[in-house]
Coordinates of N, CA and C in Angstrom, one line a residue:
S1 N -31.6 120.8 -38.0 CA -31.8 120.2 -39.2 C -32.4 118.6 -39.4
V2 N -33.1 118.2 -40.1 CA -33.7 116.9 -40.4 C -33.0 116.2 -41.4
A3 N -32.6 114.9 -41.1 CA -31.6 114.1 -42.2 C -32.4 113.6 -43.1
L4 N -33.7 113.3 -43.0 CA -34.5 112.7 -43.9 C -35.9 113.5 -44.0
P5 N -36.0 114.7 -44.6 CA -37.5 115.4 -44.3 C -38.5 114.9 -44.8
D6 N -38.4 114.0 -45.8 CA -39.6 113.6 -46.6 C -39.9 112.0 -46.0
A7 N -39.3 111.8 -44.9 CA -39.4 110.0 -44.7 C -40.6 110.0 -43.7
Y8 N -41.5 109.3 -43.7 CA -42.7 108.8 -43.0 C -42.1 108.1 -41.6
L9 N -42.5 108.3 -40.6 CA -42.3 107.6 -39.4 C -43.6 106.4 -39.2
L10 N -43.2 105.1 -39.2 CA -44.1 104.1 -39.0 C -44.0 103.7 -37.5
R11 N -45.1 103.2 -36.9 CA -44.9 102.7 -35.6 C -46.1 101.7 -35.7
S12 N -45.4 100.4 -35.4 CA -46.5 99.2 -35.0 C -46.0 98.5 -33.8
E13 N -47.5 98.3 -33.0 CA -47.3 97.8 -31.6 C -47.3 96.5 -31.9
G14 N -46.4 95.6 -31.3 CA -46.8 94.0 -31.6 C -47.8 93.6 -30.3
R15 N -48.4 92.9 -30.8 CA -49.7 92.5 -29.9 C -49.0 91.2 -29.1
S16 N -49.2 91.4 -27.7 CA -48.7 90.2 -27.0 C -49.8 89.9 -25.8
F17 N -49.9 88.8 -25.2 CA -50.7 88.6 -23.9 C -50.3 88.2 -22.8
P18 N -50.7 88.4 -21.9 CA -49.8 88.2 -20.6 C -49.4 86.8 -20.4
V19 N -48.1 86.7 -19.8 CA -47.3 85.2 -19.8 C -47.2 85.1 -18.2
E20 N -47.6 84.2 -17.1 CA -47.1 84.0 -16.2 C -45.9 83.3 -16.1
V21 N -45.0 83.9 -15.3 CA -43.4 83.1 -15.0 C -43.5 82.4 -13.9
S22 N -43.1 81.1 -13.9 CA -42.7 80.5 -12.6 C -41.0 79.9 -12.6
Y23 N -40.5 79.5 -11.5 CA -39.3 78.9 -11.6 C -39.1 77.5 -11.1
Q24 N -38.4 76.8 -11.7 CA -38.3 75.6 -11.2 C -36.9 74.9 -11.2
A25 N -36.0 75.4 -10.4 CA -34.7 75.2 -10.6 C -34.4 73.6 -10.3
P26 N -33.4 72.8 -10.9 CA -33.1 71.4 -10.5 C -32.5 71.4 -9.0
K27 N -32.4 70.1 -8.2 CA -31.6 70.3 -7.3 C -30.1 70.2 -7.3
N28 N -29.7 69.5 -8.6 CA -28.5 69.6 -9.1 C -28.3 69.9 -10.5
H29 N -27.8 70.9 -10.8 CA -27.4 71.7 -12.0 C -26.8 70.8 -13.1
L30 N -26.1 70.0 -12.5 CA -25.0 68.7 -13.4 C -26.5 67.9 -14.0
Y31 N -27.4 67.9 -13.4 CA -28.4 66.7 -14.0 C -29.9 67.6 -14.6
W32 N -29.5 68.5 -15.2 CA -30.8 69.8 -15.7 C -31.5 69.0 -16.5
R33 N -30.8 68.3 -17.5 CA -31.4 67.5 -18.5 C -32.5 66.5 -18.1
E34 N -32.1 65.8 -17.2 CA -33.2 64.9 -16.6 C -34.3 65.5 -15.7
H35 N -33.9 66.8 -15.2 CA -35.0 67.7 -14.6 C -36.2 68.4 -15.7
A36 N -35.3 68.7 -16.6 CA -36.3 69.0 -17.9 C -37.3 68.2 -18.2
L37 N -36.7 66.8 -18.6 CA -37.4 65.6 -19.0 C -38.8 65.4 -17.8
T38 N -38.2 65.7 -16.7 CA -39.5 65.2 -15.4 C -40.3 66.6 -15.7
V39 N -39.9 67.6 -15.8 CA -41.0 69.0 -15.9 C -41.8 68.5 -17.2
I40 N -41.1 68.3 -18.3 CA -42.0 68.1 -19.7 C -43.0 67.2 -19.3
K41 N -42.6 65.8 -19.2 CA -43.2 64.9 -18.8 C -44.7 65.2 -17.9
D42 N -44.4 65.9 -17.1 CA -45.4 66.3 -15.9 C -46.4 67.3 -16.6
K43 N -45.9 68.0 -17.6 CA -46.8 69.0 -18.3 C -47.4 68.5 -19.3
I44 N -47.0 67.3 -19.9 CA -47.7 66.8 -20.7 C -49.1 66.2 -20.6
S45 N -49.2 65.9 -19.5 CA -50.3 65.1 -19.1 C -51.4 66.1 -18.4
Q46 N -51.0 67.4 -17.9 CA -51.9 68.4 -17.4 C -52.1 69.4 -18.2
H47 N -51.5 69.9 -19.1 CA -51.4 71.2 -19.8 C -52.2 70.8 -21.5
Q48 N -53.0 72.0 -21.6 CA -53.9 72.1 -22.9 C -53.0 73.0 -23.5
G49 N -52.9 72.5 -24.8 CA -52.0 73.5 -25.7 C -50.7 72.7 -26.1
S50 N -49.8 73.5 -26.8 CA -48.6 72.8 -27.3 C -47.4 73.7 -26.3
I51 N -46.5 73.1 -26.2 CA -45.4 73.5 -25.4 C -43.8 73.8 -26.4
L52 N -43.4 74.7 -26.1 CA -42.0 75.2 -26.8 C -41.1 75.0 -25.7
V53 N -40.0 74.3 -25.8 CA -38.9 74.1 -24.8 C -37.6 74.8 -25.5
F54 N -37.0 75.3 -24.8 CA -35.5 76.1 -25.3 C -34.4 75.4 -24.5
L55 N -33.6 74.8 -25.5 CA -32.5 74.0 -25.2 C -31.3 74.6 -25.5
P56 N -30.0 74.3 -25.0 CA -28.7 75.0 -25.5 C -28.2 74.3 -27.0
G57 N -28.6 73.2 -27.0 CA -27.8 72.7 -28.2 C -28.7 71.6 -29.0
V58 N -28.1 71.1 -30.1 CA -28.6 69.7 -31.0 C -28.7 68.5 -30.2
A59 N -27.2 68.4 -29.3 CA -27.1 67.1 -28.4 C -28.2 67.1 -27.3
D60 N -29.0 68.4 -27.0 CA -29.7 68.2 -25.7 C -31.2 67.9 -26.2
I61 N -31.2 68.4 -27.7 CA -32.8 68.1 -28.2 C -32.6 66.6 -28.4
R62 N -31.9 66.1 -29.1 CA -31.8 64.6 -29.2 C -31.9 63.5 -27.8
F63 N -31.1 64.2 -26.9 CA -31.3 63.7 -25.6 C -32.9 63.4 -25.4
L64 N -33.5 64.6 -25.6 CA -34.8 64.8 -25.0 C -36.1 64.0 -26.0
V65 N -35.6 64.0 -27.4 CA -36.4 63.7 -28.3 C -36.5 62.0 -28.0
D66 N -35.2 61.3 -27.8 CA -35.1 59.8 -27.3 C -35.8 59.7 -26.3
R67 N -36.0 60.4 -25.2 CA -36.4 59.9 -23.9 C -38.0 60.2 -24.0
L68 N -38.4 60.9 -24.9 CA -40.0 61.3 -24.8 C -40.4 60.6 -26.1
A69 N -39.9 59.7 -26.8 CA -40.5 59.0 -28.0 C -41.3 58.2 -27.8
S70 N -41.5 57.4 -26.3 CA -42.6 56.6 -26.0 C -43.7 57.4 -25.7
Q71 N -43.7 59.1 -25.6 CA -45.0 59.7 -25.1 C -45.5 59.9 -26.6
Q72 N -45.0 59.8 -27.6 CA -45.8 60.2 -28.9 C -46.7 59.3 -29.2
T73 N -47.8 59.9 -29.9 CA -49.0 59.3 -30.3 C -49.7 60.1 -31.2
D74 N -50.8 59.4 -31.7 CA -51.4 60.3 -33.0 C -51.9 61.6 -32.6
K75 N -51.9 62.0 -31.3 CA -52.2 63.3 -30.6 C -51.4 64.1 -30.1
L76 N -50.1 63.5 -29.9 CA -48.8 64.3 -29.3 C -47.8 63.9 -30.1
H77 N -47.3 65.3 -30.4 CA -46.1 65.3 -31.7 C -44.7 65.6 -31.0
I78 N -43.7 65.0 -31.1 CA -42.4 65.6 -30.6 C -41.8 66.1 -31.9
C79 N -41.5 67.5 -31.8 CA -40.8 68.1 -33.2 C -39.5 68.7 -32.5
P80 N -38.4 68.4 -33.1 CA -37.3 69.0 -32.9 C -37.3 70.3 -33.6
L81 N -36.3 71.6 -33.4 CA -36.1 72.3 -34.0 C -34.8 73.1 -34.0
F82 N -34.3 72.9 -34.8 CA -32.8 73.7 -35.0 C -32.4 73.6 -36.4
G83 N -31.4 74.6 -36.7 CA -30.9 75.1 -38.2 C -30.8 74.2 -38.9
E84 N -29.8 73.2 -38.5 CA -29.6 71.9 -39.4 C -30.7 71.0 -40.2
L85 N -31.9 71.2 -39.4 CA -32.7 70.4 -40.2 C -33.3 70.8 -41.3
T86 N -33.9 70.1 -42.2 CA -34.3 70.0 -43.7 C -35.6 71.3 -43.3
L87 N -35.9 72.2 -44.5 CA -37.0 72.9 -44.4 C -38.3 72.3 -43.9
K88 N -38.6 71.2 -44.8 CA -39.4 70.3 -44.4 C -39.5 70.0 -42.8
E89 N -38.5 69.6 -42.3 CA -38.6 69.1 -40.8 C -39.0 70.5 -40.0
Q90 N -38.4 71.6 -40.2 CA -38.6 72.8 -39.4 C -40.0 73.2 -39.7
Q91 N -40.6 73.2 -41.0 CA -42.0 73.3 -41.2 C -43.0 72.5 -40.3
Q92 N -42.5 71.1 -40.3 CA -43.4 70.5 -39.2 C -43.3 71.0 -37.9
A93 N -42.1 71.5 -37.6 CA -42.2 72.0 -36.4 C -42.9 73.2 -35.9
I94 N -43.2 74.0 -36.9 CA -43.9 75.2 -36.7 C -45.3 75.2 -37.2
S95 N -45.7 74.2 -38.0 CA -47.1 74.5 -38.5 C -48.1 74.0 -37.3
P96 N -49.3 74.5 -37.6 CA -50.3 74.4 -36.5 C -50.8 72.9 -36.3
C97 N -51.1 72.6 -35.3 CA -51.7 71.1 -34.8 C -53.1 71.2 -35.3
A98 N -53.5 70.0 -35.6 CA -55.1 70.2 -35.7 C -55.8 70.1 -34.6
D99 N -57.1 70.2 -34.4 CA -57.9 70.3 -33.2 C -57.6 69.1 -32.4
G100 N -57.5 69.2 -31.3 CA -57.2 67.8 -30.5 C -55.9 67.3 -30.1
E101 N -54.7 67.8 -30.8 CA -53.7 67.5 -30.9 C -52.9 68.5 -30.3
Q102 N -51.7 67.8 -29.7 CA -50.5 68.8 -28.9 C -49.2 68.5 -29.6
K103 N -48.4 69.5 -29.4 CA -47.3 69.4 -30.0 C -46.0 69.8 -28.9
I104 N -45.0 69.1 -28.8 CA -43.9 69.6 -28.1 C -42.7 70.1 -28.9
V105 N -42.3 71.3 -29.0 CA -41.3 71.3 -29.7 C -39.8 71.9 -29.2
L106 N -39.1 71.1 -29.3 CA -37.9 71.2 -28.5 C -36.7 71.9 -29.5
A107 N -36.4 73.2 -29.0 CA -35.7 74.3 -30.1 C -34.6 74.6 -29.2
T108 N -33.7 75.0 -30.3 CA -32.4 76.0 -29.8 C -32.8 77.2 -29.9
N109 N -32.2 78.4 -29.7 CA -32.6 79.6 -29.5 C -33.0 80.1 -30.9
I110 N -32.8 79.2 -32.0 CA -33.5 79.5 -33.5 C -35.0 80.0 -33.4
A111 N -35.8 79.7 -32.2 CA -37.3 79.9 -32.4 C -37.4 81.0 -31.4
E112 N -36.2 81.8 -31.1 CA -36.3 82.9 -29.7 C -37.1 84.3 -30.2
T113 N -37.1 84.4 -31.6 CA -37.2 85.6 -31.8 C -38.1 85.7 -33.1
S114 N -37.8 85.2 -34.1 CA -38.6 85.6 -35.5 C -39.8 84.7 -35.8
L115 N -40.0 83.3 -35.0 CA -41.0 82.4 -35.4 C -42.2 82.5 -34.5
T116 N -43.2 82.5 -34.8 CA -44.5 82.0 -34.2 C -44.8 80.8 -34.4
I117 N -44.9 79.8 -33.5 CA -45.6 78.9 -33.6 C -46.9 78.7 -33.0
E118 N -48.0 78.4 -33.9 CA -49.3 78.5 -33.3 C -49.4 77.1 -32.2
G119 N -50.7 77.9 -31.5 CA -51.0 76.7 -30.4 C -50.0 76.6 -29.1
I120 N -48.9 77.6 -29.2 CA -47.9 77.4 -28.2 C -48.3 78.4 -27.1
N121 N -48.6 77.8 -25.8 CA -48.9 78.8 -24.8 C -48.3 78.2 -23.6
L122 N -47.3 77.3 -23.7 CA -46.4 77.2 -22.7 C -45.1 77.0 -23.1
V123 N -43.9 77.8 -22.5 CA -42.7 77.5 -22.8 C -41.8 77.1 -21.6
I124 N -40.9 76.4 -21.8 CA -40.0 75.7 -20.6 C -38.7 76.2 -21.2
D125 N -38.0 77.0 -20.3 CA -36.7 77.5 -20.8 C -35.8 77.0 -19.9
S126 N -34.6 76.6 -20.5 CA -33.5 75.8 -19.8 C -32.5 77.0 -19.2
G127 N -32.8 78.2 -19.9 CA -32.0 79.4 -19.6 C -30.6 79.4 -20.1
M128 N -30.3 78.4 -20.9 CA -28.9 78.1 -21.6 C -29.0 78.4 -23.2
E129 N -27.8 78.7 -23.6 CA -27.6 78.7 -25.1 C -26.2 78.3 -25.3
K130 N -25.8 77.9 -26.6 CA -24.6 77.5 -27.2 C -23.9 78.9 -28.0
V131 N -23.1 79.3 -27.7 CA -22.4 80.9 -28.5 C -21.0 80.2 -29.0
A132 N -20.6 80.6 -30.2 CA -19.6 80.4 -30.7 C -18.3 81.4 -30.4
I133 N -17.4 81.0 -29.5 CA -16.2 81.8 -28.8 C -15.1 81.4 -29.7
F134 N -14.3 82.4 -30.2 CA -13.3 82.3 -30.9 C -12.0 81.8 -29.8
D135 N -11.3 81.0 -30.2 CA -10.1 80.3 -29.6 C -9.0 80.8 -30.0
N136 N -8.3 81.5 -29.4 CA -6.9 82.1 -29.8 C -6.2 80.9 -30.1
A137 N -5.9 79.9 -29.1 CA -5.1 78.9 -29.4 C -5.1 78.0 -30.9
S138 N -6.5 77.5 -30.9 CA -6.6 76.8 -32.2 C -7.0 77.6 -33.4
L139 N -7.2 79.0 -33.2 CA -7.7 80.0 -34.2 C -9.0 79.6 -35.0
I140 N -9.9 78.7 -34.1 CA -11.1 78.3 -34.6 C -12.5 78.9 -33.5
N141 N -13.6 78.9 -34.0 CA -14.6 79.1 -33.1 C -15.0 77.7 -32.5
K142 N -15.2 77.9 -31.1 CA -16.0 76.4 -30.1 C -16.9 77.1 -29.6
L143 N -18.1 75.8 -29.7 CA -19.4 76.3 -29.2 C -19.1 76.2 -27.7
E144 N -19.6 77.0 -27.0 CA -19.6 77.1 -25.4 C -20.7 77.3 -24.9
Q145 N -21.2 76.5 -24.0 CA -22.7 76.4 -23.5 C -22.6 77.7 -22.2
K146 N -23.4 78.7 -22.3 CA -23.7 79.6 -21.1 C -24.7 80.1 -20.8
K147 N -25.1 80.9 -19.9 CA -26.7 81.2 -19.4 C -26.9 82.3 -20.2
I148 N -28.5 82.4 -20.5 CA -28.6 83.4 -21.8 C -28.8 84.7 -20.6
A149 N -28.8 85.7 -21.2 CA -29.1 87.1 -20.6 C -30.5 87.6 -20.4
K150 N -30.9 88.4 -19.6 CA -32.4 88.7 -19.3 C -33.1 89.1 -20.3
A151 N -32.8 89.7 -21.5 CA -33.2 90.1 -22.7 C -33.8 88.8 -23.5
S152 N -32.8 87.9 -23.4 CA -33.1 86.5 -24.0 C -34.3 85.8 -23.2
A153 N -34.1 85.7 -21.9 CA -35.2 85.2 -21.0 C -36.6 85.6 -21.1
I154 N -36.6 87.2 -21.4 CA -37.9 87.6 -21.6 C -38.4 87.5 -23.0
Q155 N -37.6 87.3 -24.0 CA -37.9 87.3 -25.2 C -38.4 85.7 -25.6
R156 N -37.9 84.8 -24.8 CA -38.5 83.2 -24.7 C -39.6 83.2 -24.1
A157 N -39.8 83.8 -23.0 CA -41.2 83.9 -22.2 C -42.1 84.5 -23.2
G158 N -42.0 85.5 -24.0 CA -43.0 85.9 -24.6 C -43.5 84.8 -25.8
R159 N -42.7 84.0 -26.0 CA -43.2 83.1 -27.4 C -44.6 82.5 -26.9
A160 N -44.7 82.7 -25.2 CA -46.0 81.9 -24.7 C -47.2 82.5 -25.1
G161 N -46.9 83.8 -25.3 CA -47.9 85.2 -24.9 C -48.3 85.5 -26.5
R162 N -47.6 84.9 -27.8 CA -48.3 85.5 -28.8 C -49.4 85.6 -29.3
L163 N -50.0 84.6 -29.0 CA -51.3 84.4 -29.6 C -52.4 84.3 -28.6
M164 N -52.2 84.0 -27.4 CA -53.1 83.8 -26.4 C -52.5 83.9 -25.0
P165 N -53.0 84.1 -24.1 CA -52.3 84.2 -22.5 C -51.5 82.8 -22.5
G166 N -50.3 83.0 -21.9 CA -49.6 81.5 -21.6 C -48.7 81.7 -20.1
Q167 N -47.9 80.7 -20.4 CA -47.0 80.4 -19.1 C -45.7 80.3 -19.6
C168 N -44.7 80.4 -18.6 CA -43.2 80.0 -19.0 C -42.9 79.5 -17.7
I169 N -42.0 78.5 -17.9 CA -41.7 77.9 -16.6 C -39.8 77.9 -16.8
R170 N -39.2 78.7 -16.1 CA -37.8 78.8 -16.1 C -37.1 77.6 -15.3
L171 N -36.2 76.8 -15.7 CA -35.7 75.8 -15.1 C -34.4 76.3 -14.6
Y172 N -34.5 77.5 -13.7 CA -33.5 77.9 -12.7 C -34.2 78.9 -11.9
A173 N -33.3 79.3 -10.9 CA -34.1 79.9 -9.7 C -34.1 81.4 -10.1
K174 N -35.1 81.9 -9.3 CA -35.5 83.5 -9.4 C -34.2 84.3 -9.3
D175 N -33.6 84.0 -8.4 CA -32.3 84.8 -7.8 C -31.3 84.7 -9.0
D176 N -31.3 83.6 -9.6 CA -30.1 83.4 -10.7 C -30.6 84.1 -11.9
Y177 N -31.7 84.3 -12.2 CA -32.3 85.2 -13.4 C -32.0 86.7 -12.8
E178 N -32.1 87.0 -11.7 CA -32.1 88.4 -11.2 C -30.6 89.1 -11.3
R179 N -29.6 88.1 -11.1 CA -28.0 88.4 -11.3 C -27.7 88.3 -12.7
R180 N -28.3 88.0 -13.7 CA -27.8 87.8 -15.2 C -27.9 89.1 -15.7
P181 N -26.9 89.3 -16.8 CA -26.9 90.5 -17.2 C -28.1 90.9 -18.1
K182 N -28.5 92.4 -18.4 CA -29.5 92.7 -19.0 C -29.6 92.0 -20.5
H183 N -28.3 92.2 -21.0 CA -28.1 91.8 -22.5 C -26.9 90.9 -22.5
S184 N -26.7 90.2 -23.7 CA -25.8 89.2 -24.0 C -24.3 90.2 -24.2
T185 N -23.4 89.6 -23.9 CA -22.1 90.4 -24.1 C -21.6 90.0 -25.4
N186 N -22.0 89.2 -26.1 CA -21.2 88.4 -27.5 C -22.3 89.1 -28.3

């Protein structure tokens, strides 16, 4: 028996381009922010196109915005992207750059699925996210930093291949990626 006999089945294949994935784990995971800063600064000087950096939380974004402020010019824009920003600030982060300009978008997982940011062809992925975990002792949700699942890592890498071939640099080791669960348990 057919539940919806008059329903149409529509199929839409999302277009994506190849993304080359590489791994650059920090020597000491306690200093992952500094390692991220080093990788970003290195890529600013040698990369053509805009960069999307996935970070676990707003404090991490602010840390990098402060340390990258000296890199900002008329041709290079540093743009934070997280849920608490105004609509205008969010639109600034996702709007396309003018020709000859480059953008570095520092984002939480808000940019993981639904947004296409034009000009992005490099993703730098911290491999972490902040998740609300209910604490039975205090009866409130607390934000806890944890490693993302493989599905999220794949989704993040795919942001670099939305409009053109791209690259993804994961700021953790390949064997770390291999040990992660396929999907998030939250």
